[in-house]
Coordinates of N, CA and C in Angstrom, one line a residue:
M1 N 11.0 7.7 2.0 CA 10.7 7.7 0.6 C 9.6 6.6 0.4
M2 N 8.6 7.0 -0.4 CA 7.5 6.1 -0.8 C 7.6 5.8 -2.3
Y3 N 7.4 4.6 -2.7 CA 7.6 4.1 -4.1 C 6.2 3.7 -4.6
P4 N 5.9 4.1 -5.8 CA 4.6 3.7 -6.4 C 4.7 2.2 -6.7
F5 N 3.5 1.5 -6.5 CA 3.5 0.1 -6.7 C 2.4 -0.3 -7.6
M6 N 1.1 0.2 -7.4 CA 0.0 -0.2 -8.2 C -1.1 0.8 -8.2
T7 N -1.8 1.0 -9.3 CA -2.9 1.9 -9.4 C -4.1 1.0 -9.9
L8 N -5.2 1.0 -9.1 CA -6.3 0.2 -9.4 C -7.3 0.9 -10.4
N9 N -8.2 0.2 -11.0 CA -9.1 0.9 -11.9 C -9.9 2.0 -11.4
D10 N -10.2 2.0 -10.0 CA -11.0 3.0 -9.4 C -10.1 4.2 -8.9
E11 N -8.9 4.3 -9.4 CA -7.9 5.4 -9.0 C -7.3 5.2 -7.7
T12 N -7.5 4.0 -7.0 CA -6.8 3.7 -5.8 C -5.3 3.6 -6.1
E13 N -4.5 4.3 -5.3 CA -3.0 4.2 -5.4 C -2.5 3.3 -4.3
I14 N -1.6 2.4 -4.6 CA -0.9 1.7 -3.6 C 0.6 2.0 -3.7
V15 N 1.2 2.5 -2.6 CA 2.6 2.8 -2.6 C 3.2 2.1 -1.4
H16 N 4.6 2.0 -1.4 CA 5.2 1.4 -0.2 C 6.5 2.1 0.1
S17 N 7.0 1.9 1.3 CA 8.2 2.5 1.8 C 9.4 1.7 1.5
H18 N 10.6 2.2 1.8 CA 11.8 1.3 1.8 C 11.7 0.4 3.0
M19 N 12.5 -0.6 3.1 CA 12.4 -1.5 4.2 C 13.1 -0.8 5.4
L20 N 12.4 -0.8 6.5 CA 13.0 -0.2 7.7 C 14.0 -1.1 8.4
P21 N 14.9 -0.6 9.2 CA 15.9 -1.4 9.9 C 15.3 -2.6 10.6
D22 N 14.1 -2.5 11.1 CA 13.5 -3.6 11.8 C 12.8 -4.6 10.8
G23 N 12.9 -4.4 9.5 CA 12.4 -5.4 8.5 C 11.0 -5.1 8.1
R24 N 10.4 -4.0 8.6 CA 9.0 -3.7 8.3 C 8.9 -2.8 7.1
V25 N 7.8 -2.9 6.3 CA 7.6 -2.0 5.2 C 6.1 -1.4 5.3
K26 N 6.0 -0.1 5.1 CA 4.8 0.6 5.2 C 4.1 0.5 3.8
V27 N 2.9 0.0 3.7 CA 2.1 0.1 2.5 C 1.0 1.0 2.7
Y28 N 0.9 2.1 1.9 CA -0.1 3.1 2.0 C -1.0 3.1 0.8
I29 N -2.3 3.2 1.1 CA -3.3 3.1 0.1 C -4.2 4.4 0.2
E30 N -4.5 5.0 -1.0 CA -5.4 6.1 -1.0 C -6.2 6.2 -2.2
R31 N -7.3 6.8 -2.1 CA -8.2 6.9 -3.3 C -8.9 8.3 -3.2
P32 N -8.9 9.1 -4.3 CA -9.5 10.4 -4.2 C -11.0 10.2 -4.0
D33 N -11.6 11.2 -3.3 CA -13.1 11.1 -3.0 C -13.6 12.6 -2.9
E34 N -14.7 12.8 -3.7 CA -15.2 14.2 -3.8 C -15.6 14.7 -2.4
K35 N -16.2 13.9 -1.6 CA -16.8 14.3 -0.3 C -15.7 14.4 0.8
Y36 N -14.7 13.5 0.8 CA -13.8 13.4 1.9 C -12.3 13.8 1.5
G37 N -12.1 14.1 0.3 CA -10.8 14.4 -0.2 C -10.1 13.2 -0.6
F38 N -9.5 12.4 0.4 CA -8.9 11.2 0.1 C -9.3 10.2 1.2
L39 N -9.6 9.0 0.8 CA -9.8 7.8 1.7 C -8.4 7.2 1.8
H40 N -8.0 6.7 3.0 CA -6.6 6.2 3.1 C -6.6 5.1 4.1
A41 N -5.5 4.3 4.1 CA -5.2 3.3 5.0 C -3.8 2.9 5.0
T42 N -3.2 2.4 6.1 CA -1.8 1.9 6.1 C -1.8 0.5 6.6
C43 N -1.0 -0.3 5.9 CA -0.8 -1.7 6.2 C 0.7 -1.9 6.4
W44 N 1.1 -2.5 7.5 CA 2.5 -2.8 7.8 C 2.8 -4.2 7.5
L45 N 3.8 -4.4 6.6 CA 4.3 -5.8 6.4 C 5.6 -6.0 7.2
P46 N 5.9 -7.2 7.6 CA 5.3 -8.5 7.2 C 4.1 -8.9 8.0
E47 N 3.7 -8.1 9.1 CA 2.6 -8.6 10.0 C 1.2 -8.3 9.5
Y48 N 1.0 -7.6 8.4 CA -0.3 -7.2 7.9 C -1.1 -6.5 8.9
K49 N -0.5 -5.5 9.6 CA -1.1 -4.8 10.7 C -1.7 -3.5 10.0
W50 N -3.1 -3.3 10.1 CA -3.7 -2.2 9.5 C -3.9 -1.1 10.6
E51 N -3.7 0.2 10.1 CA -3.9 1.3 11.0 C -4.3 2.5 10.2
D52 N -4.7 3.6 10.8 CA -5.1 4.8 10.2 C -6.0 4.6 9.0
V53 N -7.0 3.8 9.2 CA -8.0 3.5 8.1 C -9.0 4.7 8.2
Y54 N -9.2 5.4 7.1 CA -10.1 6.5 7.0 C -11.1 6.3 5.8
K55 N -12.3 6.0 6.2 CA -13.5 6.0 5.3 C -13.5 4.8 4.3
F56 N -12.5 3.9 4.3 CA -12.6 2.7 3.5 C -13.5 1.7 4.3
S57 N -14.3 1.0 3.5 CA -15.2 0.0 4.1 C -14.5 -1.3 4.5
D58 N -15.1 -2.1 5.3 CA -14.5 -3.4 5.7 C -14.2 -4.2 4.4
G59 N -15.2 -4.1 3.5 CA -15.0 -4.8 2.2 C -13.8 -4.3 1.4
D60 N -13.6 -3.0 1.4 CA -12.4 -2.4 0.7 C -11.1 -3.0 1.4
I61 N -11.1 -3.0 2.7 CA -9.9 -3.4 3.4 C -9.7 -4.9 3.1
Q62 N -10.7 -5.7 3.1 CA -10.6 -7.1 2.7 C -10.0 -7.3 1.3
K63 N -10.4 -6.5 0.4 CA -9.9 -6.6 -1.0 C -8.5 -6.2 -1.0
F64 N -8.1 -5.1 -0.3 CA -6.7 -4.6 -0.2 C -5.8 -5.7 0.4
Q65 N -6.4 -6.3 1.5 CA -5.6 -7.4 2.2 C -5.3 -8.5 1.2
E66 N -6.2 -8.9 0.4 CA -6.0 -9.9 -0.6 C -4.9 -9.5 -1.7
I67 N -5.0 -8.3 -2.1 CA -4.0 -7.8 -3.1 C -2.6 -7.7 -2.4
I68 N -2.6 -7.2 -1.2 CA -1.2 -7.1 -0.6 C -0.7 -8.5 -0.3
E69 N -1.5 -9.4 0.2 CA -1.0 -10.8 0.5 C -0.5 -11.4 -0.8
S70 N -1.2 -11.2 -1.9 CA -0.7 -11.9 -3.1 C 0.5 -11.2 -3.8
T71 N 0.9 -10.0 -3.3 CA 2.0 -9.3 -3.9 C 3.1 -9.0 -2.9
A72 N 2.9 -9.4 -1.6 CA 3.8 -9.0 -0.5 C 5.2 -9.4 -0.8
H73 N 5.5 -10.5 -1.5 CA 6.8 -10.9 -1.8 C 7.5 -9.9 -2.7
L74 N 6.7 -9.3 -3.6 CA 7.2 -8.3 -4.5 C 7.5 -7.0 -3.8
I75 N 6.5 -6.6 -3.0 CA 6.7 -5.3 -2.2 C 7.9 -5.4 -1.3
M76 N 8.1 -6.6 -0.6 CA 9.2 -6.7 0.2 C 10.5 -6.6 -0.6
E77 N 10.6 -7.3 -1.7 CA 11.8 -7.2 -2.6 C 12.0 -5.8 -3.1
F78 N 11.0 -5.1 -3.6 CA 11.1 -3.8 -4.2 C 11.5 -2.8 -3.1
S79 N 11.1 -3.0 -1.8 CA 11.4 -2.1 -0.8 C 12.9 -2.1 -0.5
Q80 N 13.6 -3.1 -0.9 CA 15.0 -3.2 -0.7 C 15.8 -2.7 -1.9
E81 N 15.1 -2.5 -3.0 CA 15.8 -2.2 -4.3 C 15.5 -0.8 -4.8
G82 N 14.8 0.0 -4.0 CA 14.5 1.4 -4.5 C 13.2 1.4 -5.3
G83 N 12.2 0.5 -5.0 CA 11.0 0.5 -5.7 C 11.1 -0.4 -6.9
F84 N 10.0 -0.4 -7.7 CA 10.0 -1.2 -8.9 C 11.0 -0.8 -9.9
E85 N 11.1 0.5 -10.1 CA 12.1 1.1 -11.0 C 13.5 0.7 -10.7
G86 N 13.8 0.7 -9.4 CA 15.2 0.3 -8.9 C 15.4 -1.2 -9.2
A87 N 14.4 -2.0 -8.9 CA 14.5 -3.4 -9.0 C 14.6 -3.8 -10.5
A88 N 14.0 -3.0 -11.4 CA 14.0 -3.3 -12.8 C 15.2 -2.6 -13.5
N89 N 16.0 -1.9 -12.8 CA 17.1 -1.2 -13.3 C 16.7 -0.2 -14.3
F90 N 15.6 0.5 -14.2 CA 15.2 1.6 -15.1 C 16.0 2.9 -14.8

């Protein structure tokens, strides 16, 4: 299950998984693109390991890294609570 986390002004969506038994959380990022369909990348927490980066620039990944680093504590918490809505008891 993937949970919505954040939508950026350029329509980039950031979602995350539930916490896996090994303590890792998958953070998936995608942005619609007329030429390529969707640009996408995966970052694994807590190690910040990037993989499956498709058509995002190094600058984009650096920006996403900063966003994820500054919100990782929330993502890790929400991943154990059923996403933001679960953590907020909606």
